[in-house]
Tab-separated table of C-alpha atoms and ligand atoms in Angstrom:
chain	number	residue	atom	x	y	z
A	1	UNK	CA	-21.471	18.970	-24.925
A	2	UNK	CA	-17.952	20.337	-23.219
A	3	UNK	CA	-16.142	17.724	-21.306
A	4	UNK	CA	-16.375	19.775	-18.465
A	5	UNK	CA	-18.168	23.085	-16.555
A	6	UNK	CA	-14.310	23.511	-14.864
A	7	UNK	CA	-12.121	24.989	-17.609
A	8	UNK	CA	-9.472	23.886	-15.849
A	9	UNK	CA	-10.324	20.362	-16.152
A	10	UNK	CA	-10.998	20.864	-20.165
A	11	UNK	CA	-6.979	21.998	-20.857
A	12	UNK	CA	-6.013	19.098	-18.071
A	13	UNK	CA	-7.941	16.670	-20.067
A	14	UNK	CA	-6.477	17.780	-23.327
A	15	UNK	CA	-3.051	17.194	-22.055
A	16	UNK	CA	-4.615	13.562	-20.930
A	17	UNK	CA	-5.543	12.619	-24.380
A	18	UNK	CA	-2.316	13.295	-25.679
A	19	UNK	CA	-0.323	11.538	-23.275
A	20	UNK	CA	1.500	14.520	-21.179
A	21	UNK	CA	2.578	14.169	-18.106
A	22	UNK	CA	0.592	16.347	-15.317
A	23	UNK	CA	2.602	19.855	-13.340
A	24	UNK	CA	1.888	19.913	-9.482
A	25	UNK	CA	-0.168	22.923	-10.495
A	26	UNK	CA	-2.226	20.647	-12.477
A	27	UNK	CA	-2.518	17.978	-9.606
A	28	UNK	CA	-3.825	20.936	-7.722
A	29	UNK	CA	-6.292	22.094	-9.895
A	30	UNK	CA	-7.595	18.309	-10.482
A	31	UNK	CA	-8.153	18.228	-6.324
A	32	UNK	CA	-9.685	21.160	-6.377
A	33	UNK	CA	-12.022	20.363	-9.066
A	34	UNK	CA	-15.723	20.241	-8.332
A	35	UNK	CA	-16.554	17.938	-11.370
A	36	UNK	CA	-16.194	14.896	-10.109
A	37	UNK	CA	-17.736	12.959	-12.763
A	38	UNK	CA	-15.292	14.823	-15.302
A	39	UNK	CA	-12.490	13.665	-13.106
A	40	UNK	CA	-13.351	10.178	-12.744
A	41	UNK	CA	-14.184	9.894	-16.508
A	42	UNK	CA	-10.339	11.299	-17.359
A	43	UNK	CA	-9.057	8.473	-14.723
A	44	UNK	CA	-10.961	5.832	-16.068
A	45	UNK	CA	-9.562	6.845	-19.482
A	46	UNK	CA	-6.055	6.520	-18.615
A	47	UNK	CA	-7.274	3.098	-16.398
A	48	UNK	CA	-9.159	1.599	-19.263
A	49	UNK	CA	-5.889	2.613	-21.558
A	50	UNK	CA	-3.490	0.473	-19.811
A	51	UNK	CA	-5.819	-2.415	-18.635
A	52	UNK	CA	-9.199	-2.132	-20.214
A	53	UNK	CA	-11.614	-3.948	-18.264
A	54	UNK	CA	-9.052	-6.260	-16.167
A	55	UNK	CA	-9.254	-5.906	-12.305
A	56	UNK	CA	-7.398	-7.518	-10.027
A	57	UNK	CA	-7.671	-9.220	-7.112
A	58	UNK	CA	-5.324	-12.012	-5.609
A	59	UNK	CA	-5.657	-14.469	-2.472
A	60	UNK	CA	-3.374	-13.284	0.148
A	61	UNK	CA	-2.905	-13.164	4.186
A	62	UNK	CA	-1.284	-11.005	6.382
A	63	UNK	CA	0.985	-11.453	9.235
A	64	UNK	CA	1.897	-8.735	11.607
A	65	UNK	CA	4.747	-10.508	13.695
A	66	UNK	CA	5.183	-7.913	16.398
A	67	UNK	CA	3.322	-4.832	17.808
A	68	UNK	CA	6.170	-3.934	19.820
A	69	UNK	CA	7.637	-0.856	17.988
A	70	UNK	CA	9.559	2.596	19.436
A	71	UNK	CA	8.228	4.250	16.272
A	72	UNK	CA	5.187	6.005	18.307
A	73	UNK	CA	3.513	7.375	15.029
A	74	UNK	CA	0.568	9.343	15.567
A	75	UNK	CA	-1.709	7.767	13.131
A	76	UNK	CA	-1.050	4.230	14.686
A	77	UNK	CA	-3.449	2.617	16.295
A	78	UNK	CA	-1.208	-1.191	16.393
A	79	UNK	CA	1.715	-0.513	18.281
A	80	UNK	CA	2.654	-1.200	21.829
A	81	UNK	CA	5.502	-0.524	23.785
A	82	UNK	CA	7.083	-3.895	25.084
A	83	UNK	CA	6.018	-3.464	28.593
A	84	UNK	CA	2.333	-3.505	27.798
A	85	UNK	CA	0.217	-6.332	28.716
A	86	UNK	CA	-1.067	-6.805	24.930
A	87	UNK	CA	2.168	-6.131	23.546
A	88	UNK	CA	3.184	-9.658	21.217
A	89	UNK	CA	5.617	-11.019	19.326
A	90	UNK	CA	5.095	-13.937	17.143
A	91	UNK	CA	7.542	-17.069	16.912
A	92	UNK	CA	8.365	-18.885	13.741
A	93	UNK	CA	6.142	-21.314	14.660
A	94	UNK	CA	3.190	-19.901	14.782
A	95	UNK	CA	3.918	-17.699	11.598
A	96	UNK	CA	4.416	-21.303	9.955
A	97	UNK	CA	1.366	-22.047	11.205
A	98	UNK	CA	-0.576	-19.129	10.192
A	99	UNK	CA	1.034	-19.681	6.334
A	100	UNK	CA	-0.233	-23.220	6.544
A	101	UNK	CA	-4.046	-22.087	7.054
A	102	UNK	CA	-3.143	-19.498	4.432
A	103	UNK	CA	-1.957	-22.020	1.797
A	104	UNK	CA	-4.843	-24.321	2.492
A	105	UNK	CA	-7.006	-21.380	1.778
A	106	UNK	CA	-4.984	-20.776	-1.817
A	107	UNK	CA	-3.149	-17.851	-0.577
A	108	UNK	CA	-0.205	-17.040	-3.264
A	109	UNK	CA	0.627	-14.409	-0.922
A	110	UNK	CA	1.932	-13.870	2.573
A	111	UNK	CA	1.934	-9.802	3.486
A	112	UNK	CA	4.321	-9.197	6.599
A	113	UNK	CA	5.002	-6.437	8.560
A	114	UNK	CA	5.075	-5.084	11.957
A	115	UNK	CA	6.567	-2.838	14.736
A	116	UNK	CA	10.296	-1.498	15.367
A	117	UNK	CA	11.193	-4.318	17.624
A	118	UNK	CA	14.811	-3.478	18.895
A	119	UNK	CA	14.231	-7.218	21.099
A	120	UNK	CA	14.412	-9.016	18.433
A	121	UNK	CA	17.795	-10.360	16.642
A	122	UNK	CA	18.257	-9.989	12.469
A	123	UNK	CA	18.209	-13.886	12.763
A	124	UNK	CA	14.785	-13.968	13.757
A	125	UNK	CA	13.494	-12.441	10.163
A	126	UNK	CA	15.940	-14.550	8.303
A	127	UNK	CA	15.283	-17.455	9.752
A	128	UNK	CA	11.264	-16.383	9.557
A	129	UNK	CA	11.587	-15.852	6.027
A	130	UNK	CA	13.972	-19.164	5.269
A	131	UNK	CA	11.527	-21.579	7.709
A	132	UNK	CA	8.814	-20.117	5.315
A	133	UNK	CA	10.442	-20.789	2.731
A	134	UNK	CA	11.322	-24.564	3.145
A	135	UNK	CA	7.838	-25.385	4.158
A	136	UNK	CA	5.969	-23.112	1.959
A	137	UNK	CA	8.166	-22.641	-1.425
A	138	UNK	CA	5.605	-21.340	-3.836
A	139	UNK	CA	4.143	-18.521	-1.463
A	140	UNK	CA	5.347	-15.587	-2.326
A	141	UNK	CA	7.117	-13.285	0.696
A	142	UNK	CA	5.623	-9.575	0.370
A	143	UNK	CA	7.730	-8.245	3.363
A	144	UNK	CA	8.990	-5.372	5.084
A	145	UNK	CA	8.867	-2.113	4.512
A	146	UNK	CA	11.771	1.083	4.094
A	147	UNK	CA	11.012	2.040	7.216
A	148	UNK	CA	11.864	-1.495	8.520
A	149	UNK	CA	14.550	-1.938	5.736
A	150	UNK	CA	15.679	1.518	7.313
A	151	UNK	CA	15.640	0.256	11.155
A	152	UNK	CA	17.411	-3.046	10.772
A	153	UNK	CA	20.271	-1.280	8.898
A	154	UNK	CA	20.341	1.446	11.513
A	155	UNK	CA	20.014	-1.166	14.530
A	156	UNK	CA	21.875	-3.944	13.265
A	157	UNK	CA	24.963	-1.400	11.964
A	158	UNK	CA	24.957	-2.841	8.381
A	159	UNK	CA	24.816	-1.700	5.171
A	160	UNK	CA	21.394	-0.932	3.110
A	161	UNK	CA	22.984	-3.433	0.581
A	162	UNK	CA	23.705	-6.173	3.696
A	163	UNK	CA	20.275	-5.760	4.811
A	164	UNK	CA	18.146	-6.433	1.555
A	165	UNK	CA	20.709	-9.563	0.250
A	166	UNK	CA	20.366	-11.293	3.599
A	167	UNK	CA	16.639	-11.221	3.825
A	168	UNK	CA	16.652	-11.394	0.194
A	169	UNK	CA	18.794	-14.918	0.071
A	170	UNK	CA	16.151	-16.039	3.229
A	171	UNK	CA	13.003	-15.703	1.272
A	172	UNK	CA	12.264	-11.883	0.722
A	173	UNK	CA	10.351	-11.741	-2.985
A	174	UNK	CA	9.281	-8.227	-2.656
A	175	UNK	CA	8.509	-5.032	-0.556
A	176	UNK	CA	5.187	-3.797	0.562
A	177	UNK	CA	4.206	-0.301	-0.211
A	178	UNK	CA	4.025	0.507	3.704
A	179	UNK	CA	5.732	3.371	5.959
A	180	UNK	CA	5.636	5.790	3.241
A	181	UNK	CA	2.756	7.587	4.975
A	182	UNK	CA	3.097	11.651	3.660
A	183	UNK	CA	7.116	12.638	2.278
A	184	UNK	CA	6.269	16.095	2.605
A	185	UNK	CA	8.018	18.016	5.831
A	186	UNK	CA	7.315	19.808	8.161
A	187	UNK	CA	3.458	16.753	7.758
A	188	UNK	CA	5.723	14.152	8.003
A	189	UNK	CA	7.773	14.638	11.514
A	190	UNK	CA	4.376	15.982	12.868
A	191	UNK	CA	2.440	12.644	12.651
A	192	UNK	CA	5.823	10.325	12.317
A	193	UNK	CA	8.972	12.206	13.877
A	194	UNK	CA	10.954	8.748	14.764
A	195	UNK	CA	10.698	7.060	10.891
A	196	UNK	CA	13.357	7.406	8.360
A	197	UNK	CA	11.936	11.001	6.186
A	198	UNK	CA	10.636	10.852	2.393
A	199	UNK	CA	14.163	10.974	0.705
A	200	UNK	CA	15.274	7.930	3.293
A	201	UNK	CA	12.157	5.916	2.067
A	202	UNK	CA	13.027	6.472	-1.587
A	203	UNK	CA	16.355	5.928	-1.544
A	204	UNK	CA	15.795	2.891	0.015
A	205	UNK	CA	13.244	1.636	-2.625
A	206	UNK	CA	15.524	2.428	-4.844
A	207	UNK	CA	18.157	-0.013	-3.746
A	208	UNK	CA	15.592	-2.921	-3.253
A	209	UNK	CA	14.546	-2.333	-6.902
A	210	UNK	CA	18.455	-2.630	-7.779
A	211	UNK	CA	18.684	-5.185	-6.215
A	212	UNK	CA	16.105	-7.140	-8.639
A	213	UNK	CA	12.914	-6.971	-6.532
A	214	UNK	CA	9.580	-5.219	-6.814
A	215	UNK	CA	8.013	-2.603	-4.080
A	216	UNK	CA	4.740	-0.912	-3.971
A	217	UNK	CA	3.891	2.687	-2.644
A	218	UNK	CA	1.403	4.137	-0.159
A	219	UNK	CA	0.653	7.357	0.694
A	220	UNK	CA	-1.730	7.681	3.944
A	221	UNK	CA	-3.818	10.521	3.314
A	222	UNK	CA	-6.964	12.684	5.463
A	223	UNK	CA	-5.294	13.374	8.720
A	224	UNK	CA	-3.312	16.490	8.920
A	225	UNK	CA	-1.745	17.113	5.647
A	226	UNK	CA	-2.755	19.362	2.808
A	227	UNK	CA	-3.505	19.037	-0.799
A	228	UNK	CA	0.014	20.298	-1.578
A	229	UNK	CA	1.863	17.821	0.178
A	230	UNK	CA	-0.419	14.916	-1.481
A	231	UNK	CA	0.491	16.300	-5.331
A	232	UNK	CA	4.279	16.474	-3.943
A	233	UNK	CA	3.894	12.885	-2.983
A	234	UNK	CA	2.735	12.050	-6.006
A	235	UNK	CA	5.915	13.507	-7.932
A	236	UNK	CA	8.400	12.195	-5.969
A	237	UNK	CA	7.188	8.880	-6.537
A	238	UNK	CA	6.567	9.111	-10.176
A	239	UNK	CA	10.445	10.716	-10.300
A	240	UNK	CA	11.711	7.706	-8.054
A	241	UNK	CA	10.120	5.417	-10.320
A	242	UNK	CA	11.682	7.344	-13.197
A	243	UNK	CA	14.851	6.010	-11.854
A	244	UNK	CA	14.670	2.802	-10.945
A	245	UNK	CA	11.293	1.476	-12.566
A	246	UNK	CA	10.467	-1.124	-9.484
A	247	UNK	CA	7.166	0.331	-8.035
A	248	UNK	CA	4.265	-2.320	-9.355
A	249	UNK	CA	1.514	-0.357	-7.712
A	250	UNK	CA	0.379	2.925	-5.766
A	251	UNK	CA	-2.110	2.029	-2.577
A	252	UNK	CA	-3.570	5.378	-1.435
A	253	UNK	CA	-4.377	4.972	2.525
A	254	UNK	CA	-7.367	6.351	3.692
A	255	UNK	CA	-6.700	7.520	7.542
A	256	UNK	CA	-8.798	5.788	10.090
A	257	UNK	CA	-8.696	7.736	13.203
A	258	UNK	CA	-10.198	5.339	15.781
A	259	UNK	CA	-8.135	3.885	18.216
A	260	UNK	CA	-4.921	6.779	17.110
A	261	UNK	CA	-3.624	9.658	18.693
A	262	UNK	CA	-5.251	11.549	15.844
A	263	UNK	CA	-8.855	10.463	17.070
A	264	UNK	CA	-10.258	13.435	16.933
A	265	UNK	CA	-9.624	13.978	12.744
A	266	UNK	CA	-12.565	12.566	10.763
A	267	UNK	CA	-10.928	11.015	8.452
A	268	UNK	CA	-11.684	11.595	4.633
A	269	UNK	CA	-14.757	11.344	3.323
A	270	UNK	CA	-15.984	9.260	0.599
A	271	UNK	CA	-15.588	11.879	-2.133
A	272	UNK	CA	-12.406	12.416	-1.480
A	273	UNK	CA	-11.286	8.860	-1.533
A	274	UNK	CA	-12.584	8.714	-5.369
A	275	UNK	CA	-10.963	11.930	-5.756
A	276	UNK	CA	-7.158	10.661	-4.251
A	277	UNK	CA	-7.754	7.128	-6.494
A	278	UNK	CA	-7.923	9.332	-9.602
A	279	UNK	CA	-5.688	12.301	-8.949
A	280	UNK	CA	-3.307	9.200	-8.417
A	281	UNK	CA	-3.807	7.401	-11.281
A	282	UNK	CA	-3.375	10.924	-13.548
A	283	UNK	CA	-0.070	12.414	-11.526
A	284	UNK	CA	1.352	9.043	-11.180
A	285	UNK	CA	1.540	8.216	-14.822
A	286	UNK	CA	4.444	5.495	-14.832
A	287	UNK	CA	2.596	3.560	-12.255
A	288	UNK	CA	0.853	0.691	-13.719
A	289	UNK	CA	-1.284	-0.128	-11.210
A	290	UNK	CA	-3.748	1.411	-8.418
A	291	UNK	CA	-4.912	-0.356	-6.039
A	292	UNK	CA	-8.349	0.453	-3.829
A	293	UNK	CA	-7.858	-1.159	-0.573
A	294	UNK	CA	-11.533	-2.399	0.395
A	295	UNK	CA	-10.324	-2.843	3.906
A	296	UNK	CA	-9.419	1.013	4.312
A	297	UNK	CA	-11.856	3.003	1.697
A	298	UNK	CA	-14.649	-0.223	2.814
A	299	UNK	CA	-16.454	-2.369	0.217
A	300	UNK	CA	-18.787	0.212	-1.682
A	301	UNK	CA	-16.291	2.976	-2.238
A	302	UNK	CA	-13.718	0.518	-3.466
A	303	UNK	CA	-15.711	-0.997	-6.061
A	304	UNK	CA	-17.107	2.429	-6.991
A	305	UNK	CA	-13.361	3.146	-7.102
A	306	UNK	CA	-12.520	0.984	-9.926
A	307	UNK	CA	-14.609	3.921	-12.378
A	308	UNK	CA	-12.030	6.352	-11.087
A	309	UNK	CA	-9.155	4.593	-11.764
A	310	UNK	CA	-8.426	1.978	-10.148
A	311	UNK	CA	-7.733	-1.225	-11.274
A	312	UNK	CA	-6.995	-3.875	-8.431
A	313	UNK	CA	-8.839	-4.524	-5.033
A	314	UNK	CA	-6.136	-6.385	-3.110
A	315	UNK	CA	-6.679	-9.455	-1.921
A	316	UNK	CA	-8.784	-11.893	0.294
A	317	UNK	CA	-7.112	-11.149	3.416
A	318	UNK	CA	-7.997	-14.060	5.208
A	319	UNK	CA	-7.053	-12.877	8.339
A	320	UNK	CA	-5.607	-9.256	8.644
A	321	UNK	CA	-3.548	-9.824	10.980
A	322	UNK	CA	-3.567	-7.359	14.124
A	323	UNK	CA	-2.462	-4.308	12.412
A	324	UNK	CA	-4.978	-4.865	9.443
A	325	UNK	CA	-7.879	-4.952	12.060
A	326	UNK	CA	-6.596	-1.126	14.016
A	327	UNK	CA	-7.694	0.228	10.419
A	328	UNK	CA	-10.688	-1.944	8.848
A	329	UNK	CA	-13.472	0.664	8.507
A	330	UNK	CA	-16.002	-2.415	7.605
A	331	UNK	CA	-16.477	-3.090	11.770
A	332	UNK	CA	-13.189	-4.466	11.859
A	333	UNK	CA	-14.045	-7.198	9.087
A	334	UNK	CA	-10.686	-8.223	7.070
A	335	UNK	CA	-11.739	-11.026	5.244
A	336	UNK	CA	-13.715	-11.837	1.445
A	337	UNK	CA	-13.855	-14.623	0.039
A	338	UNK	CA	-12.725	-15.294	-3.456
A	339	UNK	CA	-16.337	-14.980	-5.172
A	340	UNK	CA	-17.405	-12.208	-3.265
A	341	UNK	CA	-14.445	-10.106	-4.782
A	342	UNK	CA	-15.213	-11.399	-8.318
A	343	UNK	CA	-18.807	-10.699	-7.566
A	344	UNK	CA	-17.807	-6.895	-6.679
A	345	UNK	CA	-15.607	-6.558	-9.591
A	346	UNK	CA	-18.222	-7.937	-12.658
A	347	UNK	CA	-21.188	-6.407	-10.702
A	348	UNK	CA	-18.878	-2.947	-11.332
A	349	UNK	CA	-18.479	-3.824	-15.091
A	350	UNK	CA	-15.318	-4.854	-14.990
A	351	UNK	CA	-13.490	-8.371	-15.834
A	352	UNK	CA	-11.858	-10.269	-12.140
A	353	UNK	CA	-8.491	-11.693	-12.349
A	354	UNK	CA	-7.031	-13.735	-10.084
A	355	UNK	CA	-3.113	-12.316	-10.170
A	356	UNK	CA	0.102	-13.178	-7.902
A	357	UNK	CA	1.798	-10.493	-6.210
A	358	UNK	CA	3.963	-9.696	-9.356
A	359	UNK	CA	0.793	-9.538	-11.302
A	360	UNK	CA	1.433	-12.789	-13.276
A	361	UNK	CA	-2.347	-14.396	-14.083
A	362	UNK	CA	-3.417	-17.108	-11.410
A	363	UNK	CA	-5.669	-19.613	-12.941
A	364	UNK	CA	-9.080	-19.410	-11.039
A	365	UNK	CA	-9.465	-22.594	-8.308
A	366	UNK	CA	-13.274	-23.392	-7.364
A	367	UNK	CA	-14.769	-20.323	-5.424
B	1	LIG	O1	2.405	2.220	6.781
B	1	LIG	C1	-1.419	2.740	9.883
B	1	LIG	C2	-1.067	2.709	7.388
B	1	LIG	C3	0.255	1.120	6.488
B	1	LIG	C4	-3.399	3.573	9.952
B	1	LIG	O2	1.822	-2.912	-0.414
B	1	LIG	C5	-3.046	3.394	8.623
B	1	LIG	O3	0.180	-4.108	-1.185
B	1	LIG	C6	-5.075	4.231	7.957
B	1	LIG	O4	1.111	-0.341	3.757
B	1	LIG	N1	-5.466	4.454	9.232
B	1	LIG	C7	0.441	-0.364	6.425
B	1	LIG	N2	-3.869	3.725	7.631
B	1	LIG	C8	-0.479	-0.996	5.369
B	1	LIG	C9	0.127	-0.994	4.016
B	1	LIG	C10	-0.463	-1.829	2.944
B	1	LIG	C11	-1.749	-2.311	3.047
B	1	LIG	C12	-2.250	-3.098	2.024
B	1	LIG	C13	-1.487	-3.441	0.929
B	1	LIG	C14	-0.185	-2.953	0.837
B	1	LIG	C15	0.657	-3.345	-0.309
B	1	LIG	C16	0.339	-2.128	1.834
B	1	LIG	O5	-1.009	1.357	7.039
B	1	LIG	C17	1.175	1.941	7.349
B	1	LIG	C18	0.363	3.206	7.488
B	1	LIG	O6	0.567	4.046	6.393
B	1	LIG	N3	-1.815	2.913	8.619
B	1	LIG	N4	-2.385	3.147	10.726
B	1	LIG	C19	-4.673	4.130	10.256
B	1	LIG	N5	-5.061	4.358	11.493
């Protein structure tokens, strides 16, 4: 039996097996493919490769700190403007607090991000990030993203390197994969005009992973853009990380229109979610790790993800946080526990591990 009825997807596969690295033209034809089985089998090859039957998970919480932002991104359904009568900003109080439940839950992780607050002083993330810090040493600080990095260096009138040793020397331990949304132009001013463009946002990872720390990528996908502009994402991360080897793990981002300016889009589809998992995993080949974010792609198509390539689920989530909950596709629910991710992951075939953010094992505590 041929590996596939699409010819296309035979020669593709060939190239596969012998290691090559994928053309755009190639990412194209893989998209446009109508074996889907054929595709996911060539992902889970590559997957399977790298990490055989290991899938991670790790115990995590996020905290959004402000909604206020001037971004006023299309596909946003967290932000406020400050004069709105739900618009918040957290103190370092209550983010202490919310790490303490997070701790006493076995979080190894704290996930922080929010708006473009021009109210609020650098001091307040350094200080964040140091009180966190000194109560909370062992929790590692996932924080930030370019488009943040990109704002506070912009707003604050320092330099890139300024920005990412102060919050570094506070806490900082590494960079969510956030803000990266589509590089492409004239997609990316369309749904984003006021962010930092694609060359900004890699430069900018760039720099943090000079400056010793790890970042992951996103690429929020099933709004307005095209096919092309997907495979172009895909390069320009795999030639970023060509450079400067710091990107631990790609996150596709399934749109989720409700509540956005975009409301009217339906959002992709389940076939195309297991499609953009493992046209990732194949284009992105210096990527070690995919992730299938349950909260996004919801709990059956992420574990059905892990056959198409991917080969971590993210984390507990505790409690999402505010901007977590705009997207949740599983009626707003952000949480799992610990044995209901394992569950998800052996019921798929696969082995769970419990990892830290930098992928180091975590031994298992009591479900
Ligand atoms: O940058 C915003 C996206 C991102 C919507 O690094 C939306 O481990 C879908 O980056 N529908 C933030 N997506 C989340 C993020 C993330 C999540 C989990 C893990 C990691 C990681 C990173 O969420 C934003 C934007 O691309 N987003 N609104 C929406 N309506």
């Amino acid at each position: 039996m041929q590996f596939s009825f699409d010819t296309k997807l035979n020669s593709i596969a060939a190239k596969v097996e012998a290691g090559e690295r994928l053309t755009f033209d190639e990412g194209i034809a893989l998209y446009k493919t109508d074996d889907l089985n054929a595709l996911g089998k060539l992902a889970d090859f590559v997957r399977r490769k790298k990490h055989g039957r290991t899938t991670y998970f790790n115990v995590n919480r996020h905290f959004n700190h402000t909604n206020i932002c001037v971004a006023d991104c299309k596909f946003c359904g967290f932000y406020r403007r400050a004069r709105q009568e739900d618009a918040y900003t957290h103190s370092i109080e209550e983010g202490i607090e919310i790490a303490r439940n997070a701790v006493a839950e076995g979080a190894t992780e704290l996930h922080i991000v929010g708006g473009l607050n021009s109210k609020l002083p650098f001091a307040y993330y350094t200080d964040l990030f140091s009180s966190l810090k000194r109560e909370f040493p062992n929790l590692h600080l996932k924080a930030l993203t370019m488009v943040e990095l990109d704002f506070m260096a912009r707003f604050y009138k320092m330099s890139d390197e300024e920005v990412i040793e102060r919050l570094k020397a506070a806490g900082m331990d590494s960079c969510p994969g956030g803000g990266a949304e589509i590089f492409a132009e004239p997609t990316r001013s369309r749904i984003c005009d006021h962010k930092c463009d694609g060359n900004r946002w890699l430069e900018l990872a760039g720099k943090v992973h000079k400056a010793g720390l790890k970042t992951n990528a996103t690429m929020l996908y099933g709004h307005i853009e095209t096919i092309e502009d997907r495979v172009d994402h895909f390069i320009k991360l795999r030639q970023q990380q060509d450079k400067t080897d710091g990107f631990q793990c790609f996150i596709p981002l399934a749109f989720y229109p409700n509540g956005t300016a975009l409301s009217s889009l339906p959002g992709p589809d389940a076939i195309d979610n297991l499609k953009t998992i493992a046209v990732s995993r194949l284009m992105i080949d210096n990527f070690d790790h995919i992730k299938a974010y349950w909260v996004m792609l919801g709990k059956h198509t992420a574990q059905t993800a892990l056959h198409f390539g991917a080969n971590d689920l993210d984390g507990t989530i505790t409690d999402g946080g505010e901007l977590t909950e705009s997207y949740a596709v599983e009626n707003g629910e952000v949480k799992m526990s610990r044995a209901e991710l394992i569950t998800m992951i052996e019921n798929a075939g696969f082995e769970a591990v419990e990892r830290d953010t930098v992928y180091n094992r975590v031994e298992c505590q009591a479900a």
